[in-house]
CSV table of C-alpha atoms and ligand atoms in Angstrom, one decimal:
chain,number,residue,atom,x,y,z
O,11,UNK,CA,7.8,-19.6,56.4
O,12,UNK,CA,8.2,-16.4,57.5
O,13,UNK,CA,7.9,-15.3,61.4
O,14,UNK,CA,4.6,-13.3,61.9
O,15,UNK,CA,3.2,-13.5,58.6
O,16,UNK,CA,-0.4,-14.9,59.4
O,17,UNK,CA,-1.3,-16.0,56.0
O,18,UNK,CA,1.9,-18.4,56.4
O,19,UNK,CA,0.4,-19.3,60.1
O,20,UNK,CA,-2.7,-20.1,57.5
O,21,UNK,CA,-0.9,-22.0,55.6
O,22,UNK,CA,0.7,-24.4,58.1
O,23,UNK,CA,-2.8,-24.6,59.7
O,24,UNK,CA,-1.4,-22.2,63.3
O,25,UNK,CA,-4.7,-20.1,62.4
O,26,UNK,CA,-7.7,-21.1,61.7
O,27,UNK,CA,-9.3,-20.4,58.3
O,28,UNK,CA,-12.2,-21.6,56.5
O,29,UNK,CA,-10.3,-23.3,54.1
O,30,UNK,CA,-11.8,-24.6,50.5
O,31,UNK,CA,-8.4,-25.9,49.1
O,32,UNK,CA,-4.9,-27.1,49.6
O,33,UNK,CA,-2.1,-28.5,47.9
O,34,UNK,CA,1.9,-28.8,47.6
O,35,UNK,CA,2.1,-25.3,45.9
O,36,UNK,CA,-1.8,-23.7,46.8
O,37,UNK,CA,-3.7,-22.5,49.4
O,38,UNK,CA,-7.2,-21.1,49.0
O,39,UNK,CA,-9.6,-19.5,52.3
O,40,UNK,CA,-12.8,-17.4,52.5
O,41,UNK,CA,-11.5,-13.7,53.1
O,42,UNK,CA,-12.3,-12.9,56.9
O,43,UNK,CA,-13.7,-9.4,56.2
O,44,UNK,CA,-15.9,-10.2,52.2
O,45,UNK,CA,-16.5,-7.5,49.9
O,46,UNK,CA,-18.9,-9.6,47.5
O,47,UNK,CA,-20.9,-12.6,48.2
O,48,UNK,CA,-17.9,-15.0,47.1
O,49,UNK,CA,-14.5,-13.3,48.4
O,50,UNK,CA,-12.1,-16.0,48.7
O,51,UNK,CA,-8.3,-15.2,49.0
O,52,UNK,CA,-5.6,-17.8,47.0
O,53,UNK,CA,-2.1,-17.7,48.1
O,54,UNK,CA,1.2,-19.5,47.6
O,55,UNK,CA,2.4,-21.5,50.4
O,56,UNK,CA,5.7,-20.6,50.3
O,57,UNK,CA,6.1,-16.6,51.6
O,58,UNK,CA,6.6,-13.8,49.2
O,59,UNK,CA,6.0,-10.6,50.0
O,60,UNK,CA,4.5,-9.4,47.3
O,61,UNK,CA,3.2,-10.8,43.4
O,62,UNK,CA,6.1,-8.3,42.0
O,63,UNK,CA,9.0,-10.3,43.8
O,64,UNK,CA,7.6,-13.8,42.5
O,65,UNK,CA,9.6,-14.3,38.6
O,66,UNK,CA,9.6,-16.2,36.0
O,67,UNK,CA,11.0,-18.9,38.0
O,68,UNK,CA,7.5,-19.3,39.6
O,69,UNK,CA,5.6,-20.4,36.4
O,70,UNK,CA,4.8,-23.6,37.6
O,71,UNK,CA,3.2,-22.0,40.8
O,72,UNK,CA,1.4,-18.8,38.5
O,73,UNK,CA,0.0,-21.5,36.3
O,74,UNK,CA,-1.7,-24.1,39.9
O,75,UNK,CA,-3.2,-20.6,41.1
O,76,UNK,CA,-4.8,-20.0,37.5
O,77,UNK,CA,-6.2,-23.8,37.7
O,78,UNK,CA,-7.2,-23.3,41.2
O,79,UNK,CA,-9.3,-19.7,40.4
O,80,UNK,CA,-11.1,-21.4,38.1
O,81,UNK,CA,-12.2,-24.4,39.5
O,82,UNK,CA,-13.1,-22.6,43.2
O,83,UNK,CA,-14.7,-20.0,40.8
O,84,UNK,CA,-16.5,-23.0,39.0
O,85,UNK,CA,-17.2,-24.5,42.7
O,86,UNK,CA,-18.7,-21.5,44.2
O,87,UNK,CA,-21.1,-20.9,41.2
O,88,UNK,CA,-20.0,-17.6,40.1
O,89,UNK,CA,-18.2,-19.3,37.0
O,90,UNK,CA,-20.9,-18.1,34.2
O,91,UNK,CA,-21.8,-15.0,35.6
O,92,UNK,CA,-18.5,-13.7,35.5
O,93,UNK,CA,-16.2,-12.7,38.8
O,94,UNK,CA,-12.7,-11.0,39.7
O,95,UNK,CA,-9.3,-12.0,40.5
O,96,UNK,CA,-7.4,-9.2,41.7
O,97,UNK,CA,-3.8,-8.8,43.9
O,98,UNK,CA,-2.4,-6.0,45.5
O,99,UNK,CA,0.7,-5.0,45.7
O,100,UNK,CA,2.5,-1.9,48.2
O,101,UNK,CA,1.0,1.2,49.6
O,102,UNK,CA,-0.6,2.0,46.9
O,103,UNK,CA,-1.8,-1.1,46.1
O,104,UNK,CA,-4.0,-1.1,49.1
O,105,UNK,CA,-1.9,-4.3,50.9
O,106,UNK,CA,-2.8,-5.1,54.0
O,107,UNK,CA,-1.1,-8.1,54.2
O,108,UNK,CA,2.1,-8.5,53.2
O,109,UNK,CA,2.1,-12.4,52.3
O,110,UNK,CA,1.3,-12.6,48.3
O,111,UNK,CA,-2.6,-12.8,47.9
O,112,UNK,CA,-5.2,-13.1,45.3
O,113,UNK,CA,-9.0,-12.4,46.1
O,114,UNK,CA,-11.3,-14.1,43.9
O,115,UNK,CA,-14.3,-11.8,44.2
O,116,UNK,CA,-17.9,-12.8,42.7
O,117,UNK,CA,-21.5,-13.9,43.2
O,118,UNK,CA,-23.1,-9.7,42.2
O,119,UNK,CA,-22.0,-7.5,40.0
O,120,UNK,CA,-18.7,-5.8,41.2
O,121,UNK,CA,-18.5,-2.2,39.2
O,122,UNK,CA,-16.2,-0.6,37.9
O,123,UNK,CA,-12.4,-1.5,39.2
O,124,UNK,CA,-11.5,1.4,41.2
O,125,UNK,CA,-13.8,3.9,42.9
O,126,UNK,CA,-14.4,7.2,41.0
N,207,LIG,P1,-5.1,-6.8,51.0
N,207,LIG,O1,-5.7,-5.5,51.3
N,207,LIG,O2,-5.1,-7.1,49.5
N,207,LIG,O3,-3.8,-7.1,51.7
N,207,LIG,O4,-6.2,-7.9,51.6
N,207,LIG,C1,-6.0,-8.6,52.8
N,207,LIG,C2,-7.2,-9.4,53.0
N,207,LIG,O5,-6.9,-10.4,54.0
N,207,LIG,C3,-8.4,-8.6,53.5
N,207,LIG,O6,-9.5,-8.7,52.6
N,207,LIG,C4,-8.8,-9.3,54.8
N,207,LIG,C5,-8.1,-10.6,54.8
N,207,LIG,N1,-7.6,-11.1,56.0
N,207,LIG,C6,-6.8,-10.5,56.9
N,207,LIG,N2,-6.5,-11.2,58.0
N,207,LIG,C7,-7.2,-12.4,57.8
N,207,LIG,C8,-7.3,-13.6,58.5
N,207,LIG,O7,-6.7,-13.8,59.6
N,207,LIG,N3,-8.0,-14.6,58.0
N,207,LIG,C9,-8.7,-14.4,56.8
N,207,LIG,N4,-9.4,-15.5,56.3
N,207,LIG,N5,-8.6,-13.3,56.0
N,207,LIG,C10,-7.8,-12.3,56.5
């Protein structure tokens, strides 16, 4: 855990979230602030700061988040009509929070990837 990251207060349940999933590795939320009718956020419970300082070590971990997606995405009904799964990393990036995160985004047609 890492001191004043609030997705690890998440995590160990200090903060409040509306929370859809949970296990050893996994934790899954509804994004506070959603950009699409389904915006949930997936993290890792253990702190990294960002998806490019997680390696190949992490496989088992890359490969519950994959499961998770899926099934949430399966759960909230967006499954068949298709949805996002997007992380951001630095600066550029457009992280906010530096905790690794994933938002799975879905439920309307979401455009192109990056504004033009
Ligand atoms: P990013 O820009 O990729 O770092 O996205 C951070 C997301 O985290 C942003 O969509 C809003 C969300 N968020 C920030 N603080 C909280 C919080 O306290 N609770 C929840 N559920 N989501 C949060």
């Amino acid at each position: 855990m890492s001191e004043d990251c609030i997705f690890c207060k998440i995590v160990a349940g200090e903060i409040p979230s509306d929370q859809l999933y949970q296990d050893e590795l996994v934790t899954a939320f509804r994004d506070i602030s959603p950009q699409a009718p389904v915006h949930l956020l997936l993290v890792p419970n253990r702190h990294f700061n960002d998806f490019g300082e997680m390696g190949d070590e992490q496989g088992e971990l890359m490969g519950r988040i994959a499961q998770v997606a899926g099934q949430l995405a399966a759960q909230e009904g967006v499954a068949s009509d298709g949805w996002r799964f997007v992380t951001n990393i630095g600066a550029h990036g457009g992280q906010e929070v530096l905790h690794t995160h994933f938002h799975l985004l879905g439920g309307r047609p979401l455009g192109p990837l990056l504004a033009r």
